[in-house]
PDB file of C-alpha atoms in Angstrom:
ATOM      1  CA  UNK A   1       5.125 -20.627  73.548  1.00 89.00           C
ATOM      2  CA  UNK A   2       5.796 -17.256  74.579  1.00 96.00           C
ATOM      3  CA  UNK A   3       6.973 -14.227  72.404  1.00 98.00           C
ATOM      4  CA  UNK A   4       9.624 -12.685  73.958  1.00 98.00           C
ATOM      5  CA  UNK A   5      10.516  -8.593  73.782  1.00 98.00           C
ATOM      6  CA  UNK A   6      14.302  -8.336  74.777  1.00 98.00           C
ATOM      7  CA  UNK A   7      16.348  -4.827  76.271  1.00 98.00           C
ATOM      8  CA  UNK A   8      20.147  -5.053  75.380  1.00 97.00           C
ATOM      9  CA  UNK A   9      22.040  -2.487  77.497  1.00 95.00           C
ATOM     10  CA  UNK A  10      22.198  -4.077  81.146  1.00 96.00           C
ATOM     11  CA  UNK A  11      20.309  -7.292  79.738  1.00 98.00           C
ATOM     12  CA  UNK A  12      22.495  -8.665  77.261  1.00 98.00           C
ATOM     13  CA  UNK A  13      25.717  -6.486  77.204  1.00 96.00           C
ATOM     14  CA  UNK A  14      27.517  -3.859  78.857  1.00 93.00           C
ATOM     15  CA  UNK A  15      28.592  -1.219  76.143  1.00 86.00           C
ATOM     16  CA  UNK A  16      30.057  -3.811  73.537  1.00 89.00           C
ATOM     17  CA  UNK A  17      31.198  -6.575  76.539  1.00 94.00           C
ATOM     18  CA  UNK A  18      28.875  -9.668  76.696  1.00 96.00           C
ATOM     19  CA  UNK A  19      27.025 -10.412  80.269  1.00 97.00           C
ATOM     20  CA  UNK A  20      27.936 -13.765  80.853  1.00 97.00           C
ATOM     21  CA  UNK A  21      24.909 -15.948  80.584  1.00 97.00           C
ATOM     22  CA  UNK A  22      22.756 -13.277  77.945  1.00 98.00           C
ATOM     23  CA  UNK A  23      24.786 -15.461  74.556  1.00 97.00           C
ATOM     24  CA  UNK A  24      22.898 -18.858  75.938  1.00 97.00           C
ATOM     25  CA  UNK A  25      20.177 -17.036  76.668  1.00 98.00           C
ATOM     26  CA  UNK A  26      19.362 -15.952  73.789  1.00 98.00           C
ATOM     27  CA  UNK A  27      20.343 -18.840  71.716  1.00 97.00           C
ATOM     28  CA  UNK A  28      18.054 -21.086  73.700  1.00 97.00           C
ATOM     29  CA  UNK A  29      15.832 -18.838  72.697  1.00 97.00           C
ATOM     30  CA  UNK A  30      16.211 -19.142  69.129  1.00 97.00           C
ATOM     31  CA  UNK A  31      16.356 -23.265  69.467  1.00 97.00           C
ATOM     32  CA  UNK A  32      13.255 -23.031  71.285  1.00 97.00           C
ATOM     33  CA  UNK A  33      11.417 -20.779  68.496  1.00 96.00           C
ATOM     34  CA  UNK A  34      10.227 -18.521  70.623  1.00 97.00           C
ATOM     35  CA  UNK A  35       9.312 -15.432  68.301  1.00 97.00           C
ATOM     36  CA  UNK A  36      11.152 -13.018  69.295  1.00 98.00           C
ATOM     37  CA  UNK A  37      12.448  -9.165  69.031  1.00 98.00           C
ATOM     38  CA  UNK A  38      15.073  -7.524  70.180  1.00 98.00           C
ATOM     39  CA  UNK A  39      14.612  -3.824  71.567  1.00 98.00           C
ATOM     40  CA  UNK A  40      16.284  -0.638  71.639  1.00 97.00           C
ATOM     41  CA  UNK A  41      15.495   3.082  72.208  1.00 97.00           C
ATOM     42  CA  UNK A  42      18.700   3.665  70.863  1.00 95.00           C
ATOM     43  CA  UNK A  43      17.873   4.709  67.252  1.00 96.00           C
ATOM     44  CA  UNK A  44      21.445   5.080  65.828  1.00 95.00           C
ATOM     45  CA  UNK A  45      22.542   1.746  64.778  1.00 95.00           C
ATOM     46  CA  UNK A  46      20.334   0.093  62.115  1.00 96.00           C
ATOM     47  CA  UNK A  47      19.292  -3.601  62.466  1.00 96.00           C
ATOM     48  CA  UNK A  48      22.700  -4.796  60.583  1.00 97.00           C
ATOM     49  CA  UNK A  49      24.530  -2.622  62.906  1.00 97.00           C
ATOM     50  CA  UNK A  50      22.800  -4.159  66.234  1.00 97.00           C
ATOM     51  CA  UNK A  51      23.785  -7.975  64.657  1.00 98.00           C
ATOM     52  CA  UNK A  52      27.187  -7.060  64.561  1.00 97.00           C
ATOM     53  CA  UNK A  53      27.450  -5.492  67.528  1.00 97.00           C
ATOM     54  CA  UNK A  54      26.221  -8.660  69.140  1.00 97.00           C
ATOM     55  CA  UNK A  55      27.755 -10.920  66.626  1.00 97.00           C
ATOM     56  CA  UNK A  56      30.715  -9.687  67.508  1.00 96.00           C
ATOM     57  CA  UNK A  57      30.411 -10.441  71.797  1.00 95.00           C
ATOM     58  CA  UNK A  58      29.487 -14.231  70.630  1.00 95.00           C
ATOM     59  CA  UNK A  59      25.172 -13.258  70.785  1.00 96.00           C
ATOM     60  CA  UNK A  60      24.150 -14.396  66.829  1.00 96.00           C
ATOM     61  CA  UNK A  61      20.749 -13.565  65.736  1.00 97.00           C
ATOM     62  CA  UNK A  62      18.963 -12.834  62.688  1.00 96.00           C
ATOM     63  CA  UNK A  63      18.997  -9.369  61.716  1.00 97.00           C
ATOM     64  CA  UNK A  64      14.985  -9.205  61.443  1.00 96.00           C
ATOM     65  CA  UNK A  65      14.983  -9.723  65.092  1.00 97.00           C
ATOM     66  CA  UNK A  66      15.961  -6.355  66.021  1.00 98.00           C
ATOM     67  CA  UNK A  67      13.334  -3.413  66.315  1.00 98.00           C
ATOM     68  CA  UNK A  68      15.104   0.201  67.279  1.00 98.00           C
ATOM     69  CA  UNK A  69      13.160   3.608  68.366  1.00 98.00           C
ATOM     70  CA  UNK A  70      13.571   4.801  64.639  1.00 98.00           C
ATOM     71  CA  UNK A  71      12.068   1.823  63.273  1.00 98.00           C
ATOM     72  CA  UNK A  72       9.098   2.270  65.655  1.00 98.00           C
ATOM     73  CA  UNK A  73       8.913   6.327  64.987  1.00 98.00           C
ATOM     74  CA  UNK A  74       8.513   5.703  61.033  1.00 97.00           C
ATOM     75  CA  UNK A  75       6.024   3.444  61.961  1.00 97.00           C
ATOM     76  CA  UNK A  76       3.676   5.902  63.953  1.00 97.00           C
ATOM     77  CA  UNK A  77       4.170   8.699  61.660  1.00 96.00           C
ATOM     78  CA  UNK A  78       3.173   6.304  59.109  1.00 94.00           C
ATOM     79  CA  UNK A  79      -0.190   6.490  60.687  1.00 92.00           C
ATOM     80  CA  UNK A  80      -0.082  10.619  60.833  1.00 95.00           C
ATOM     81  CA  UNK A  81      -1.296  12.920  58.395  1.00 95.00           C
ATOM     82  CA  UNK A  82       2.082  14.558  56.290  1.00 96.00           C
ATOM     83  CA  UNK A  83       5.312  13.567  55.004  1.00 96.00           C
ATOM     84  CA  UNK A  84       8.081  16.229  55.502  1.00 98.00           C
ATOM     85  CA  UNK A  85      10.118  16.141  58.242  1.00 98.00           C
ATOM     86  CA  UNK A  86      13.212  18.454  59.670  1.00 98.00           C
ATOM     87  CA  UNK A  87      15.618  15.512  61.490  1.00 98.00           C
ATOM     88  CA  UNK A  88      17.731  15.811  63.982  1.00 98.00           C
ATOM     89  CA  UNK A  89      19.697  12.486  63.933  1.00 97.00           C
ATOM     90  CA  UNK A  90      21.978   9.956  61.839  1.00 94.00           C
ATOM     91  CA  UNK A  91      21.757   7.653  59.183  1.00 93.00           C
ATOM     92  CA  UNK A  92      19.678   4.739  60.332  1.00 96.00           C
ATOM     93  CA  UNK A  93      16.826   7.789  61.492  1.00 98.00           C
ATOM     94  CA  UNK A  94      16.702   8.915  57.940  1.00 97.00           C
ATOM     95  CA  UNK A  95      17.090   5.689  56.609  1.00 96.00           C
ATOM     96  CA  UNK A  96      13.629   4.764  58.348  1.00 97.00           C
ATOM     97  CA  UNK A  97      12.202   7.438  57.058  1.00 98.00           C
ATOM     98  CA  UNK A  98      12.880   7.381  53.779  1.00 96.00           C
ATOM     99  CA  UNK A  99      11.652   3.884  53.620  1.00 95.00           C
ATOM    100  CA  UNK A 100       8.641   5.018  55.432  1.00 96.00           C
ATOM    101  CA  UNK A 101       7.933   7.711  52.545  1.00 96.00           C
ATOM    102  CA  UNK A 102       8.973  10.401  53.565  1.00 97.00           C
ATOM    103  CA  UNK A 103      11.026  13.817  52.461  1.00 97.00           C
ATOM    104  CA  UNK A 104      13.511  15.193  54.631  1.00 98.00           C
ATOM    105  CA  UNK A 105      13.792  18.920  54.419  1.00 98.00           C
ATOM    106  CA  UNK A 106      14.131  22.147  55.909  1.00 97.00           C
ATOM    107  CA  UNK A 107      11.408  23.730  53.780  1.00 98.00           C
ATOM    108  CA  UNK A 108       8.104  23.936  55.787  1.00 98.00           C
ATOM    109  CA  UNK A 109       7.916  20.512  57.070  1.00 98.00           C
ATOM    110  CA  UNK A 110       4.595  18.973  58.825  1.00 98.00           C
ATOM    111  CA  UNK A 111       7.265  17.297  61.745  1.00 98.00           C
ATOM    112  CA  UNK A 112      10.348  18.187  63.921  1.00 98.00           C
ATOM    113  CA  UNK A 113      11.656  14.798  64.603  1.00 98.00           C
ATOM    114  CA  UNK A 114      14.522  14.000  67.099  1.00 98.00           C
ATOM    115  CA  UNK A 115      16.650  11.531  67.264  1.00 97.00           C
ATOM    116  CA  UNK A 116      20.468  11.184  68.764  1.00 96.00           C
ATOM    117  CA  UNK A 117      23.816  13.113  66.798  1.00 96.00           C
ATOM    118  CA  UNK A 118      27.115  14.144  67.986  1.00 94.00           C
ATOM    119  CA  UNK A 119      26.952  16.990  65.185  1.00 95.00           C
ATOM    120  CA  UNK A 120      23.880  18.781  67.315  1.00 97.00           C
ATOM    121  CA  UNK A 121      24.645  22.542  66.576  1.00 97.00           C
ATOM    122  CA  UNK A 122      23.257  25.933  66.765  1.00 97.00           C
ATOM    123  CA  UNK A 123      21.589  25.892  63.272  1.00 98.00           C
ATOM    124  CA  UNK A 124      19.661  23.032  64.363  1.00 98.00           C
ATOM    125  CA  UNK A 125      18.643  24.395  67.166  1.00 98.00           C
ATOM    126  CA  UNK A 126      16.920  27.224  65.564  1.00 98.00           C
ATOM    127  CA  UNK A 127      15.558  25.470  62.684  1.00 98.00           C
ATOM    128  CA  UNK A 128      13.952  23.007  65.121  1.00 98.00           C
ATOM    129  CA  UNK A 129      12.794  25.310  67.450  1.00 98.00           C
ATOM    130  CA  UNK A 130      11.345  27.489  64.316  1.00 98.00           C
ATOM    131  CA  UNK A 131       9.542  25.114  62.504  1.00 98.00           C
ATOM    132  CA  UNK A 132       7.868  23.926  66.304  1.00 98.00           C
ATOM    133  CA  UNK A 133       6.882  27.070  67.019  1.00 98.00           C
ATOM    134  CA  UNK A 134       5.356  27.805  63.264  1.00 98.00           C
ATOM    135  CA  UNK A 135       3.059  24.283  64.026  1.00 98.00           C
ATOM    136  CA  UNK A 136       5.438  21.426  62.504  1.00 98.00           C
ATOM    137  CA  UNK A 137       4.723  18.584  64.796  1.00 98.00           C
ATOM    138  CA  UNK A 138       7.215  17.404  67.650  1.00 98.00           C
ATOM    139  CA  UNK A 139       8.391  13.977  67.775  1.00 98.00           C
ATOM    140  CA  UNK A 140      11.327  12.250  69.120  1.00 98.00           C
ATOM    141  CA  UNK A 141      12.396   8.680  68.892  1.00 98.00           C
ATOM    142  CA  UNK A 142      13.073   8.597  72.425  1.00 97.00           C
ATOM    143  CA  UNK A 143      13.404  10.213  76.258  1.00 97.00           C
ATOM    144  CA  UNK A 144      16.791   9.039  77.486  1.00 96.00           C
ATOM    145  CA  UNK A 145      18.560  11.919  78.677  1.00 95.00           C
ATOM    146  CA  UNK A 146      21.650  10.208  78.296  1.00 91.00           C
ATOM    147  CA  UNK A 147      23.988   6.873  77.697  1.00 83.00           C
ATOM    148  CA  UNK A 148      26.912   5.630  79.249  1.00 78.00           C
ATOM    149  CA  UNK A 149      29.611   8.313  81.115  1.00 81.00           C
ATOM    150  CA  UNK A 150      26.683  10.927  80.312  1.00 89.00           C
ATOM    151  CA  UNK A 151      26.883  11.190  76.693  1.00 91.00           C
ATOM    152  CA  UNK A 152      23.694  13.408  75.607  1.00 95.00           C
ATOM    153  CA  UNK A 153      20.877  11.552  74.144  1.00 96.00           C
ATOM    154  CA  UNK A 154      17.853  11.766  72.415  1.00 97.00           C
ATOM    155  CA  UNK A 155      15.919  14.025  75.763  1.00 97.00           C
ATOM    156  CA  UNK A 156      18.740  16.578  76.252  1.00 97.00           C
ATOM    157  CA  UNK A 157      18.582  16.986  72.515  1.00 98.00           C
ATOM    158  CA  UNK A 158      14.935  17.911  72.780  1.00 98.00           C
ATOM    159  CA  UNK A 159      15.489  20.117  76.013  1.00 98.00           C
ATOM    160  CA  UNK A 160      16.717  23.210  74.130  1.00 97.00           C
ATOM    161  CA  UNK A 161      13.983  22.772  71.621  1.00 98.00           C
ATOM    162  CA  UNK A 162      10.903  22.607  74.394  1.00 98.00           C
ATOM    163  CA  UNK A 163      12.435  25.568  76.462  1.00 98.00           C
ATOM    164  CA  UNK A 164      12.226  27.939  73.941  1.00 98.00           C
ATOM    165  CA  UNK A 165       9.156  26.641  72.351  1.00 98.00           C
ATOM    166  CA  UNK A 166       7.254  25.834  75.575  1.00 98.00           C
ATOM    167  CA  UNK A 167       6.259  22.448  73.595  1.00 98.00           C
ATOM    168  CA  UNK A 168       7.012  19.203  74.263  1.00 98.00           C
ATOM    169  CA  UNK A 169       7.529  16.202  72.033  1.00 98.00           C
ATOM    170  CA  UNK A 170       6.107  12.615  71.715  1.00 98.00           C
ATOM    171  CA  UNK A 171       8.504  10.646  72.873  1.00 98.00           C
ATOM    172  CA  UNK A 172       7.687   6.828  70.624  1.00 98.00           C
ATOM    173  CA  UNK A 173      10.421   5.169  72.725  1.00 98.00           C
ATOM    174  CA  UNK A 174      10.371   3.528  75.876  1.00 98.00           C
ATOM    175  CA  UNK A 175       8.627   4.408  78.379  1.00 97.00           C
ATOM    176  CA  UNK A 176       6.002   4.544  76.134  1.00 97.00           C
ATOM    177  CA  UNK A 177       3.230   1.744  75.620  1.00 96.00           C
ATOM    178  CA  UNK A 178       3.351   2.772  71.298  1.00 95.00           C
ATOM    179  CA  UNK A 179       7.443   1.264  70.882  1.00 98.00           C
ATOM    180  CA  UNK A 180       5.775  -1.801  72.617  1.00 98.00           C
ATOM    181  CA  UNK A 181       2.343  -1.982  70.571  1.00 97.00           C
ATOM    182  CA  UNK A 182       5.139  -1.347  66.941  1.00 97.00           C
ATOM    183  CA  UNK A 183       7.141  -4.016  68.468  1.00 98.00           C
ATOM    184  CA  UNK A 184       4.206  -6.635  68.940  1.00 98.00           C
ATOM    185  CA  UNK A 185       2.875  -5.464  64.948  1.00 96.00           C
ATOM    186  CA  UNK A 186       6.526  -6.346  63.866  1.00 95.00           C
ATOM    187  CA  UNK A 187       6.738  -9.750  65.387  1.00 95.00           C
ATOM    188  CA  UNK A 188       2.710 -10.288  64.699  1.00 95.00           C
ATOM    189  CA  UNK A 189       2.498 -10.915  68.265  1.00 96.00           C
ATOM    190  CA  UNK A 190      -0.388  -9.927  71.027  1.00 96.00           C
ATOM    191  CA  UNK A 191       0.318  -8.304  74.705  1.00 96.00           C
ATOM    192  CA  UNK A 192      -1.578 -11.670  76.424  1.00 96.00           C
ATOM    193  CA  UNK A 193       1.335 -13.647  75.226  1.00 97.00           C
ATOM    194  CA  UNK A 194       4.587 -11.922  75.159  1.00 98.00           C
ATOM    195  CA  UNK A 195       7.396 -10.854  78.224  1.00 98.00           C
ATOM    196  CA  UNK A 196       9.335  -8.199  77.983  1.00 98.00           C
ATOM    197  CA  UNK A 197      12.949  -8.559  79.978  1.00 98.00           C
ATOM    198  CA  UNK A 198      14.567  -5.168  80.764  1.00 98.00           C
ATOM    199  CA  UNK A 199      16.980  -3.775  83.507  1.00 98.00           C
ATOM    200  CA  UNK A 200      15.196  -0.458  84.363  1.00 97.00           C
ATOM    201  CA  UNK A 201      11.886   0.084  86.214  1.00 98.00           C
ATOM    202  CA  UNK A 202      11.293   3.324  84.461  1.00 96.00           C
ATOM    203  CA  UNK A 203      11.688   2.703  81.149  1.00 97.00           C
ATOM    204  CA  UNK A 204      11.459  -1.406  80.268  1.00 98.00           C
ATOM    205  CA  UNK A 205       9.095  -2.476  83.194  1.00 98.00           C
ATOM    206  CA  UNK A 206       6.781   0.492  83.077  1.00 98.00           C
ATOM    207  CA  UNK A 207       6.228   0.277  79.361  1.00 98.00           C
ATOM    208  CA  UNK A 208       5.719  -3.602  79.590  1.00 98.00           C
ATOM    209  CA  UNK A 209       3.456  -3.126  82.366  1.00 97.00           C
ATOM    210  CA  UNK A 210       1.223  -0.324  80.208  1.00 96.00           C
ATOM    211  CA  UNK A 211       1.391  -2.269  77.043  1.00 97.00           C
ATOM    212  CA  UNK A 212      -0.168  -5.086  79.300  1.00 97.00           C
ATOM    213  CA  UNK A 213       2.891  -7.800  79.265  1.00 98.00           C
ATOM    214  CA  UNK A 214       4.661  -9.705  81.579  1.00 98.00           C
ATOM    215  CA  UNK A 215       7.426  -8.302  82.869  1.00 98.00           C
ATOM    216  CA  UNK A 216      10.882  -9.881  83.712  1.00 98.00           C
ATOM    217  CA  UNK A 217      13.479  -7.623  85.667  1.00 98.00           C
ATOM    218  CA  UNK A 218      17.004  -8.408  85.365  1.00 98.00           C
ATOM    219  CA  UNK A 219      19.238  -6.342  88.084  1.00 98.00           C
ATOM    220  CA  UNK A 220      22.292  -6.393  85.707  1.00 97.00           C
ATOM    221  CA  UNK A 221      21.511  -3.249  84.346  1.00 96.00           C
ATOM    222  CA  UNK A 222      20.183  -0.233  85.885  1.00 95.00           C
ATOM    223  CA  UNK A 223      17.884  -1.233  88.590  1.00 97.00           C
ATOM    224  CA  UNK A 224      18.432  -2.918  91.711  1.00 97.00           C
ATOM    225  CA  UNK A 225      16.182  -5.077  94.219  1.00 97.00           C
ATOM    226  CA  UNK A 226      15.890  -1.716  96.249  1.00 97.00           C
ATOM    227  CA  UNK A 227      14.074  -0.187  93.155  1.00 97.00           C
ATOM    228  CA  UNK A 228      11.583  -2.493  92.627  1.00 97.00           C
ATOM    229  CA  UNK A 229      10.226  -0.706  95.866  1.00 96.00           C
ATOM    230  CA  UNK A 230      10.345   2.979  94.686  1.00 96.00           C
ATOM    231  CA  UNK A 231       7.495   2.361  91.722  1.00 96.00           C
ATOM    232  CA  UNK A 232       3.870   1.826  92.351  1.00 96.00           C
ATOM    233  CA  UNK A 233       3.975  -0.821  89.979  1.00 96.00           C
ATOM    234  CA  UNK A 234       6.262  -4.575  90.071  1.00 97.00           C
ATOM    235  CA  UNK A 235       7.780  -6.593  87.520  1.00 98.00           C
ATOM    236  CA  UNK A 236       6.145 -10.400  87.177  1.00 98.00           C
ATOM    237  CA  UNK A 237      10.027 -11.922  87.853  1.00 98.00           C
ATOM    238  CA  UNK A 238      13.269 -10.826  88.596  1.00 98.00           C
ATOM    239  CA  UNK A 239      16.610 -12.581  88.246  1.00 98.00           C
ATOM    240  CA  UNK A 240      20.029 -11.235  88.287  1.00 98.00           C
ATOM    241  CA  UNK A 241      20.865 -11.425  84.671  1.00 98.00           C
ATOM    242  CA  UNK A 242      19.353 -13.363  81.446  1.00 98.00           C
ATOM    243  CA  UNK A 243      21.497 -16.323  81.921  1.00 97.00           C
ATOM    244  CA  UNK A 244      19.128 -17.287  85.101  1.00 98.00           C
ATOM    245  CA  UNK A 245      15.676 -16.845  83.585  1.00 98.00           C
ATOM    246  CA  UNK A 246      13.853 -20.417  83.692  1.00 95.00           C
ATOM    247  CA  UNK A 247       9.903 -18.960  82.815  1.00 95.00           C
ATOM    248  CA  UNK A 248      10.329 -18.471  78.795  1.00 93.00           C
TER     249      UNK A 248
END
């Protein structure tokens, strides 16, 4: 039986409206017992917050089955050396991080991390950019540049921050293998035995395809047949949305 690693914007919903098909998707899923996780780079909502969100569009699953960017960023400075961080970010960010043991302050902190927040200001800006520059360590949950009708996200947050430092951060979230790797620790899962099913070639594909899974592309989301062309690298499957997958 195959683990399965699930996207949710362009997979199973569109904002907060249900693609037909992803509900009975995903409760065959669950009837089957197929171990599975539910992904996100988004790292503002906390696990509760992703169950109702889907609760609420008819999708019900357990809240242990989601795994978010923050999750997966207190999990890999878990494995770092220090534990003060300056954060850039909401609630469920901070939330992680507290559990994960560490202090959040502005007083010479070993990491800049960098999540999403509509209350990004100047002050941040410099603090951030500061404590970079004076060696803190740059990390940010993920490198979406932005959501839907080009709200700013976690990369355009980071943008200011890497100009006028001249560093960059780690970005944990998708693409990158490491959100895939905390993902498969969560769900005590290995890479020879799990799909992932995402709607962008850049982000959910690639990252499957580095983390060494199978790959399932659903063209209800961002990318199209005509993608699958533009990358160097393909996705195991494609099928127009969740509803239609018949190989998990």
């Amino acid at each position: 039986m195959k683990n399965i690693i699930c996207d949710i914007d362009g997979v199973l919903m569109h904002d907060n409206k249900l693609i037909p098909g992803s509900d009975k998707f995903i409760h065959r899923v669950l009837e089957q017992g197929n171990p599975l996780v539910i992904l996100t780079n988004y790292p503002v909502q906390t696990g509760k917050d992703l169950q109702n969100r889907l609760g609420a569009a008819g999708i019900n699953v357990p809240e242990s089955c989601f795994y978010t960017s923050a999750m997966a960023t207190a999990d890999f400075l878990k494995h770092q050396k220090g534990n003060k961080a300056y954060v850039v970010g909401e609630g469920a960010l901070t939330h992680e991080l507290y559990n994960a043991g560490f202090t959040i302050t502005d007083i010479n902190p070993d990491f800049v991390i960098v999540g999403e927040t509509r209350s990004y200001h100047w002050d941040m800006i410099h603090k951030a950019a500061r404590f970079v520059a004076g060696g803190a360590r740059f990390i940010a949950t993920n490198p979406d540049t932005h959501g839907p009708n080009f709200t700013p996200a976690c990369g355009a947050l980071c943008a200011s921050i890497e100009r006028i430092t001249g560093k960059m951060p780690f970005y944990v979230g998708k693409p990158s293998s490491w959100i895939i790797r905390s993902a498969l620790n969560h769900m005590q899962a290995h890479s020879e035995n799990t799909v992932i099913i995402g709607d962008n070639m850049k982000t959910d594909i690639l990252a499957g395809f580095q983390a060494g899974l199978e790959t399932i592309l659903v063209t209800s989301g961002v990318s199209q047949l005509s993608d699958i062309e533009k990358e160097p690298f393909r996705p195991n499957h494609v099928f127009s949305c969740a509803g239609d997958i018949d190989v998990v």
